[in-house]
GROMACS .gro file of C-alpha atoms in nm:
model
  339
    1MET     CA    1  -2.257   1.635   2.631
    2THR     CA    2  -2.358   1.800   2.954
    3ALA     CA    3  -2.089   1.951   3.171
    4ARG     CA    4  -2.201   1.718   3.450
    5GLU     CA    5  -2.130   1.408   3.238
    6LEU     CA    6  -1.793   1.537   3.124
    7ASP     CA    7  -1.695   1.632   3.476
    8ALA     CA    8  -1.804   1.292   3.608
    9ALA     CA    9  -1.591   1.121   3.343
   10GLY     CA   10  -1.289   1.332   3.436
   11ILE     CA   11  -1.267   1.493   3.090
   12THR     CA   12  -1.119   1.837   3.146
   13ASP     CA   13  -0.936   1.927   2.823
   14PRO     CA   14  -1.153   2.182   2.632
   15GLU     CA   15  -1.082   2.026   2.292
   16LEU     CA   16  -1.171   1.680   2.418
   17ARG     CA   17  -1.487   1.811   2.584
   18ALA     CA   18  -1.594   1.960   2.250
   19ALA     CA   19  -1.518   1.632   2.073
   20TYR     CA   20  -1.727   1.429   2.316
   21THR     CA   21  -2.007   1.683   2.289
   22ARG     CA   22  -2.010   1.635   1.912
   23CYS     CA   23  -2.047   1.260   1.959
   24ARG     CA   24  -2.337   1.309   2.198
   25GLU     CA   25  -2.511   1.529   1.940
   26LEU     CA   26  -2.477   1.253   1.678
   27ASN     CA   27  -2.622   0.997   1.919
   28ALA     CA   28  -2.914   1.220   2.018
   29ARG     CA   29  -2.997   1.301   1.654
   30HIS     CA   30  -2.964   0.959   1.492
   31GLY     CA   31  -3.004   0.697   1.766
   32ARG     CA   32  -3.326   0.768   1.951
   33THR     CA   33  -3.364   0.423   2.106
   34TYR     CA   34  -2.994   0.390   2.182
   35PHE     CA   35  -2.971   0.743   2.323
   36LEU     CA   36  -3.267   0.682   2.551
   37ALA     CA   37  -3.100   0.371   2.689
   38THR     CA   38  -2.772   0.554   2.754
   39ARG     CA   39  -2.956   0.790   2.989
   40LEU     CA   40  -2.973   0.492   3.227
   41LEU     CA   41  -2.595   0.474   3.257
   42THR     CA   42  -2.402   0.664   3.521
   43PRO     CA   43  -2.301   1.013   3.405
   44GLY     CA   44  -1.936   0.908   3.403
   45GLN     CA   45  -2.006   0.622   3.160
   46ARG     CA   46  -2.210   0.816   2.906
   47PRO     CA   47  -1.932   1.010   2.729
   48ALA     CA   48  -1.751   0.688   2.636
   49VAL     CA   49  -2.069   0.532   2.495
   50HIS     CA   50  -2.139   0.847   2.295
   51ALA     CA   51  -1.783   0.837   2.158
   52LEU     CA   52  -1.827   0.477   2.042
   53TYR     CA   53  -2.160   0.557   1.880
   54GLY     CA   54  -2.039   0.884   1.727
   55PHE     CA   55  -1.747   0.718   1.552
   56ALA     CA   56  -1.966   0.433   1.421
   57ARG     CA   57  -2.222   0.684   1.297
   58TRP     CA   58  -1.954   0.892   1.126
   59ALA     CA   59  -1.815   0.592   0.939
   60ASP     CA   60  -2.163   0.471   0.852
   61ASP     CA   61  -2.252   0.810   0.702
   62ILE     CA   62  -1.944   0.795   0.478
   63VAL     CA   63  -2.069   0.465   0.339
   64ASP     CA   64  -2.446   0.512   0.340
   65SER     CA   65  -2.545   0.876   0.302
   66LEU     CA   66  -2.814   0.891   0.034
   67ASP     CA   67  -2.767   1.268   0.005
   68ASP     CA   68  -2.414   1.226  -0.123
   69THR     CA   69  -2.357   1.153  -0.493
   70ALA     CA   70  -1.998   1.042  -0.431
   71GLY     CA   71  -1.907   0.711  -0.589
   72PRO     CA   72  -1.744   0.409  -0.423
   73ASP     CA   73  -1.391   0.533  -0.495
   74VAL     CA   74  -1.455   0.865  -0.320
   75ARG     CA   75  -1.618   0.692  -0.024
   76ALA     CA   76  -1.332   0.442  -0.002
   77ALA     CA   77  -1.082   0.727   0.005
   78ALA     CA   78  -1.279   0.895   0.283
   79LEU     CA   79  -1.276   0.571   0.483
   80ASP     CA   80  -0.901   0.540   0.428
   81ARG     CA   81  -0.852   0.892   0.565
   82LEU     CA   82  -1.069   0.807   0.866
   83ALA     CA   83  -0.871   0.486   0.928
   84ALA     CA   84  -0.540   0.676   0.907
   85ASP     CA   85  -0.676   0.943   1.142
   86LEU     CA   86  -0.785   0.672   1.386
   87ALA     CA   87  -0.444   0.502   1.372
   88ARG     CA   88  -0.277   0.832   1.461
   89GLY     CA   89  -0.522   0.889   1.744
   90LEU     CA   90  -0.474   0.543   1.889
   91ALA     CA   91  -0.098   0.588   1.868
   92GLY     CA   92  -0.123   0.891   2.092
   93GLY     CA   93  -0.198   1.165   1.841
   94THR     CA   94  -0.490   1.403   1.853
   95GLY     CA   95  -0.695   1.299   1.550
   96ALA     CA   96  -0.827   1.545   1.293
   97GLU     CA   97  -1.195   1.456   1.338
   98PRO     CA   98  -1.369   1.521   1.670
   99VAL     CA   99  -1.519   1.169   1.665
  100VAL     CA  100  -1.168   1.025   1.633
  101ARG     CA  101  -1.033   1.234   1.920
  102ALA     CA  102  -1.316   1.120   2.147
  103LEU     CA  103  -1.288   0.756   2.040
  104ALA     CA  104  -0.910   0.743   2.083
  105ASP     CA  105  -0.946   0.890   2.431
  106THR     CA  106  -1.217   0.637   2.521
  107ALA     CA  107  -1.015   0.346   2.383
  108HIS     CA  108  -0.721   0.458   2.596
  109ARG     CA  109  -0.922   0.508   2.915
  110TYR     CA  110  -1.099   0.174   2.893
  111ALA     CA  111  -0.825  -0.032   2.727
  112ILE     CA  112  -1.053  -0.125   2.435
  113ASP     CA  113  -0.888  -0.376   2.202
  114HIS     CA  114  -0.786  -0.191   1.885
  115ARG     CA  115  -0.881  -0.493   1.675
  116HIS     CA  116  -1.247  -0.421   1.744
  117LEU     CA  117  -1.205  -0.081   1.580
  118THR     CA  118  -1.011  -0.201   1.276
  119ASP     CA  119  -1.252  -0.491   1.227
  120PHE     CA  120  -1.539  -0.245   1.228
  121LEU     CA  121  -1.378  -0.031   0.957
  122ALA     CA  122  -1.310  -0.340   0.748
  123SER     CA  123  -1.681  -0.425   0.747
  124MET     CA  124  -1.765  -0.066   0.658
  125ARG     CA  125  -1.530  -0.093   0.361
  126SER     CA  126  -1.694  -0.414   0.242
  127ASP     CA  127  -2.027  -0.231   0.221
  128LEU     CA  128  -1.884  -0.032  -0.070
  129THR     CA  129  -1.864  -0.341  -0.291
  130VAL     CA  130  -2.070  -0.623  -0.138
  131THR     CA  131  -2.443  -0.593  -0.211
  132GLU     CA  132  -2.582  -0.925  -0.086
  133TYR     CA  133  -2.501  -1.237   0.116
  134ALA     CA  134  -2.564  -1.590  -0.006
  135THR     CA  135  -2.633  -1.746   0.335
  136TYR     CA  136  -2.703  -1.650   0.694
  137ALA     CA  137  -2.359  -1.786   0.789
  138GLU     CA  138  -2.200  -1.552   0.536
  139LEU     CA  139  -2.397  -1.259   0.675
  140ARG     CA  140  -2.280  -1.350   1.025
  141GLY     CA  141  -1.921  -1.328   0.902
  142TYR     CA  142  -1.982  -0.970   0.791
  143MET     CA  143  -2.155  -0.887   1.118
  144HIS     CA  144  -1.852  -0.981   1.324
  145GLY     CA  145  -1.704  -0.646   1.225
  146SER     CA  146  -2.022  -0.448   1.175
  147ALA     CA  147  -2.207  -0.549   1.492
  148ALA     CA  148  -2.043  -0.804   1.722
  149VAL     CA  149  -1.740  -0.581   1.782
  150ILE     CA  150  -1.971  -0.297   1.888
  151GLY     CA  151  -2.085  -0.511   2.180
  152LEU     CA  152  -1.724  -0.598   2.259
  153GLN     CA  153  -1.626  -0.229   2.253
  154MET     CA  154  -1.904  -0.149   2.497
  155LEU     CA  155  -1.819  -0.419   2.747
  156PRO     CA  156  -1.523  -0.246   2.920
  157VAL     CA  157  -1.738   0.065   2.967
  158LEU     CA  158  -2.031  -0.128   3.111
  159GLY     CA  159  -1.815  -0.331   3.344
  160THR     CA  160  -1.837  -0.694   3.458
  161PRO     CA  161  -1.809  -0.813   3.820
  162GLY     CA  162  -1.665  -1.144   3.698
  163PRO     CA  163  -1.415  -1.224   3.422
  164ARG     CA  164  -1.489  -1.015   3.116
  165GLU     CA  165  -1.426  -1.315   2.889
  166GLU     CA  166  -1.742  -1.481   3.021
  167ALA     CA  167  -1.958  -1.191   2.907
  168GLU     CA  168  -1.792  -1.135   2.567
  169PRO     CA  169  -1.989  -1.394   2.362
  170TYR     CA  170  -2.317  -1.254   2.490
  171ALA     CA  171  -2.214  -0.893   2.426
  172ALA     CA  172  -2.112  -0.983   2.071
  173GLU     CA  173  -2.441  -1.168   2.013
  174LEU     CA  174  -2.646  -0.876   2.139
  175GLY     CA  175  -2.468  -0.648   1.893
  176VAL     CA  176  -2.564  -0.895   1.619
  177ALA     CA  177  -2.927  -0.908   1.737
  178PHE     CA  178  -2.952  -0.529   1.727
  179GLN     CA  179  -2.814  -0.511   1.375
  180LEU     CA  180  -3.035  -0.791   1.247
  181THR     CA  181  -3.326  -0.587   1.379
  182ASN     CA  182  -3.201  -0.285   1.188
  183PHE     CA  183  -3.166  -0.490   0.869
  184LEU     CA  184  -3.531  -0.593   0.884
  185ARG     CA  185  -3.658  -0.249   0.982
  186ASP     CA  186  -3.450  -0.070   0.717
  187VAL     CA  187  -3.480  -0.324   0.435
  188GLY     CA  188  -3.641  -0.069   0.202
  189GLU     CA  189  -3.377   0.199   0.260
  190ASP     CA  190  -3.098  -0.054   0.211
  191LEU     CA  191  -3.260  -0.166  -0.114
  192ASP     CA  192  -3.241   0.193  -0.235
  193ARG     CA  193  -2.868   0.178  -0.169
  194GLY     CA  194  -2.843  -0.136  -0.379
  195ARG     CA  195  -2.798  -0.373  -0.083
  196VAL     CA  196  -3.002  -0.666   0.043
  197TYR     CA  197  -2.896  -0.796   0.382
  198ILE     CA  198  -3.167  -1.062   0.403
  199PRO     CA  199  -2.966  -1.370   0.297
  200GLN     CA  200  -3.032  -1.496  -0.052
  201ASP     CA  201  -3.105  -1.850   0.066
  202VAL     CA  202  -3.377  -1.720   0.299
  203LEU     CA  203  -3.533  -1.519   0.017
  204ALA     CA  204  -3.504  -1.801  -0.237
  205ALA     CA  205  -3.669  -2.049  -0.002
  206HIS     CA  206  -3.984  -1.839  -0.035
  207GLY     CA  207  -3.953  -1.755  -0.404
  208VAL     CA  208  -3.834  -1.399  -0.346
  209HIS     CA  209  -3.587  -1.223  -0.577
  210ARG     CA  210  -3.452  -0.871  -0.593
  211ASP     CA  211  -3.693  -0.761  -0.867
  212LEU     CA  212  -3.988  -0.859  -0.650
  213LEU     CA  213  -3.847  -0.657  -0.360
  214HIS     CA  214  -3.809  -0.355  -0.588
  215HIS     CA  215  -4.165  -0.399  -0.714
  216CYS     CA  216  -4.305  -0.401  -0.361
  217ARG     CA  217  -4.087  -0.106  -0.264
  218ASP     CA  218  -4.188   0.101  -0.568
  219THR     CA  219  -4.560   0.024  -0.559
  220GLY     CA  220  -4.617   0.001  -0.185
  221THR     CA  221  -4.775  -0.341  -0.228
  222THR     CA  222  -4.717  -0.656  -0.025
  223ASP     CA  223  -4.658  -1.011  -0.141
  224HIS     CA  224  -4.710  -1.325   0.065
  225ARG     CA  225  -4.370  -1.458  -0.046
  226VAL     CA  226  -4.190  -1.148   0.082
  227THR     CA  227  -4.389  -1.159   0.406
  228ALA     CA  228  -4.288  -1.521   0.464
  229ALA     CA  229  -3.920  -1.448   0.398
  230PHE     CA  230  -3.920  -1.151   0.635
  231GLU     CA  231  -4.099  -1.355   0.900
  232GLU     CA  232  -3.828  -1.622   0.879
  233PHE     CA  233  -3.559  -1.356   0.911
  234ALA     CA  234  -3.738  -1.218   1.217
  235SER     CA  235  -3.725  -1.568   1.369
  236LEU     CA  236  -3.348  -1.578   1.315
  237THR     CA  237  -3.325  -1.240   1.484
  238ARG     CA  238  -3.530  -1.346   1.785
  239ALA     CA  239  -3.304  -1.649   1.823
  240ALA     CA  240  -3.006  -1.411   1.847
  241TYR     CA  241  -3.183  -1.220   2.126
  242ARG     CA  242  -3.243  -1.545   2.314
  243ARG     CA  243  -2.875  -1.637   2.289
  244ALA     CA  244  -2.770  -1.290   2.408
  245ALA     CA  245  -3.016  -1.261   2.698
  246PRO     CA  246  -2.811  -1.441   2.969
  247GLY     CA  247  -2.532  -1.188   2.925
  248VAL     CA  248  -2.726  -0.903   3.084
  249ALA     CA  249  -2.687  -1.062   3.428
  250LEU     CA  250  -2.309  -1.077   3.377
  251LEU     CA  251  -2.279  -0.697   3.359
  252ASP     CA  252  -2.216  -0.462   3.648
  253PRO     CA  253  -2.554  -0.420   3.822
  254VAL     CA  254  -2.561  -0.044   3.761
  255SER     CA  255  -2.517  -0.104   3.386
  256GLN     CA  256  -2.784  -0.372   3.359
  257PRO     CA  257  -3.087  -0.136   3.343
  258CYS     CA  258  -2.941   0.038   3.038
  259ILE     CA  259  -2.877  -0.281   2.843
  260ARG     CA  260  -3.203  -0.440   2.954
  261THR     CA  261  -3.388  -0.131   2.829
  262ALA     CA  262  -3.209  -0.142   2.494
  263PHE     CA  263  -3.283  -0.515   2.475
  264VAL     CA  264  -3.655  -0.462   2.530
  265LEU     CA  265  -3.685  -0.159   2.301
  266TYR     CA  266  -3.502  -0.323   2.012
  267GLY     CA  267  -3.709  -0.635   2.057
  268GLY     CA  268  -4.007  -0.402   2.041
  269ILE     CA  269  -3.901  -0.299   1.691
  270LEU     CA  270  -3.948  -0.662   1.583
  271ASP     CA  271  -4.293  -0.655   1.739
  272ALA     CA  272  -4.372  -0.333   1.551
  273VAL     CA  273  -4.254  -0.492   1.226
  274ALA     CA  274  -4.477  -0.794   1.286
  275ALA     CA  275  -4.770  -0.565   1.366
  276THR     CA  276  -4.744  -0.417   1.015
  277GLY     CA  277  -4.764  -0.764   0.861
  278TYR     CA  278  -4.395  -0.726   0.771
  279ALA     CA  279  -4.484  -0.446   0.530
  280VAL     CA  280  -4.152  -0.271   0.593
  281LEU     CA  281  -4.035  -0.221   0.236
  282ARG     CA  282  -4.230   0.103   0.211
  283HIS     CA  283  -4.272   0.211   0.573
  284ARG     CA  284  -4.035   0.208   0.870
  285ALA     CA  285  -4.175   0.039   1.180
  286VAL     CA  286  -4.123   0.226   1.509
  287VAL     CA  287  -4.188   0.152   1.874
  288PRO     CA  288  -4.471   0.379   1.997
  289ARG     CA  289  -4.356   0.668   2.212
  290ARG     CA  290  -4.572   0.558   2.504
  291ARG     CA  291  -4.411   0.212   2.497
  292ARG     CA  292  -4.062   0.367   2.496
  293ALA     CA  293  -4.155   0.584   2.793
  294LEU     CA  294  -4.288   0.289   2.994
  295VAL     CA  295  -3.977   0.082   2.929
  296ALA     CA  296  -3.753   0.376   3.020
  297ALA     CA  297  -3.947   0.430   3.342
  298ASP     CA  298  -3.897   0.067   3.436
  299GLY     CA  299  -3.526   0.109   3.363
  300LEU     CA  300  -3.509   0.409   3.595
  301ILE     CA  301  -3.664   0.209   3.877
  302ARG     CA  302  -3.417  -0.074   3.824
  303LEU     CA  303  -3.130   0.174   3.807
  304ALA     CA  304  -3.225   0.336   4.137
  305ALA     CA  305  -3.243  -0.006   4.303
  306ALA     CA  306  -2.905  -0.110   4.159
  307ARG     CA  307  -2.734   0.208   4.275
  308THR     CA  308  -2.882   0.180   4.622
  309ALA     CA  309  -2.768  -0.181   4.649
  310ALA     CA  310  -2.420  -0.091   4.528
  311LEU     CA  311  -2.388   0.184   4.786
  312ARG     CA  312  -2.500  -0.049   5.064
  313THR     CA  313  -2.272  -0.335   4.973
  314ARG     CA  314  -1.923  -0.309   5.111
  315GLY     CA  315  -1.656  -0.349   4.853
  316ARG     CA  316  -1.905  -0.286   4.571
  317PRO     CA  317  -1.894   0.088   4.509
  318LEU     CA  318  -2.042   0.246   4.200
  319PRO     CA  319  -1.814   0.223   3.893
  320ALA     CA  320  -1.539   0.483   3.901
  321ALA     CA  321  -1.606   0.786   3.686
  322VAL     CA  322  -1.262   0.746   3.532
  323PRO     CA  323  -1.147   0.383   3.510
  324PRO     CA  324  -0.780   0.301   3.548
  325VAL     CA  325  -0.580   0.375   3.235
  326HIS     CA  326  -0.423   0.072   3.071
  327ARG     CA  327  -0.179   0.122   2.787
  328THR     CA  328  -0.209  -0.137   2.517
  329ALA     CA  329  -0.002  -0.203   2.211
  330HIS     CA  330  -0.160  -0.180   1.869
  331ALA     CA  331  -0.347  -0.497   1.784
  332PRO     CA  332  -0.316  -0.645   1.433
  333ALA     CA  333  -0.594  -0.559   1.190
  334ARG     CA  334  -0.868  -0.806   1.071
  335HIS     CA  335  -1.218  -0.796   0.901
  336GLU     CA  336  -2.235  -0.088   1.189
  337GLU     CA  337  -2.497   0.139   1.320
  338ILE     CA  338  -2.759   0.129   1.584
  339VAL     CA  339  -3.074   0.296   1.533
   0.00000   0.00000   0.00000
């Protein structure tokens, strides 16, 4: 986290500044596409987005780290400790982990519904035992906590000129679209972890089973049945992008370039997957660096225009660096990652 961003966000406590800086480091290291898009937010917005990403990344690493030989029981215990730490932080405590301290502060500043955080952890916990999903509808149920709530957490930070409730379904759907993209891009890595997120009914419709996926992964070969199943899953993912698209216009104008850039870049991952012939079991598809730079440049132009318009329009100043603080009671519990 740069001092300029922290100052713009009104974060002055040294311990909190260090916590937010840790979250920014996690975002920069693990979320290249996402981190690039966050550069198009105002400096005062960026620390909150890094806090949301940093916490999600931290929880995801507990569940998914391939370098760790810990079994499900050890990982579950680590998630329980993280959940308890988060509960203390949201209740007004400090939090033992830096990512928790930053997240609790962000949730307080932006009045983020605590249910979105507990739902997220519930989906993380299910990843310890659930290895596949029978139908797309079943997968969508899981993604409420693993992806849709990420969009809902972001919405108060991005801001909405109109009622926030109007933008919520689109924000949730965009979170889903991003994660569906990750599922297709990372299908080989997830298979190594024992998980298959492509729904079983989609695979079965094309004669694909887990053994065939392992064969293609191990040998580096392709199979027309696997290609067809992945192509169908990509179509489901593109449909999610189409449903989410109208929501960009419902965001604060100065936040729109960031989300539009993320929208285009993540959609570009699907294009990169298709360009490989859906041969993603052995190789990870990436958006070419030149393409990312061009999209980011377009975002910068749109951002400059939005900020100029906001400054010229009476009664429409740029978003405050520190939004009003709203205290919320704990929400009841219910039910991850980006790049």
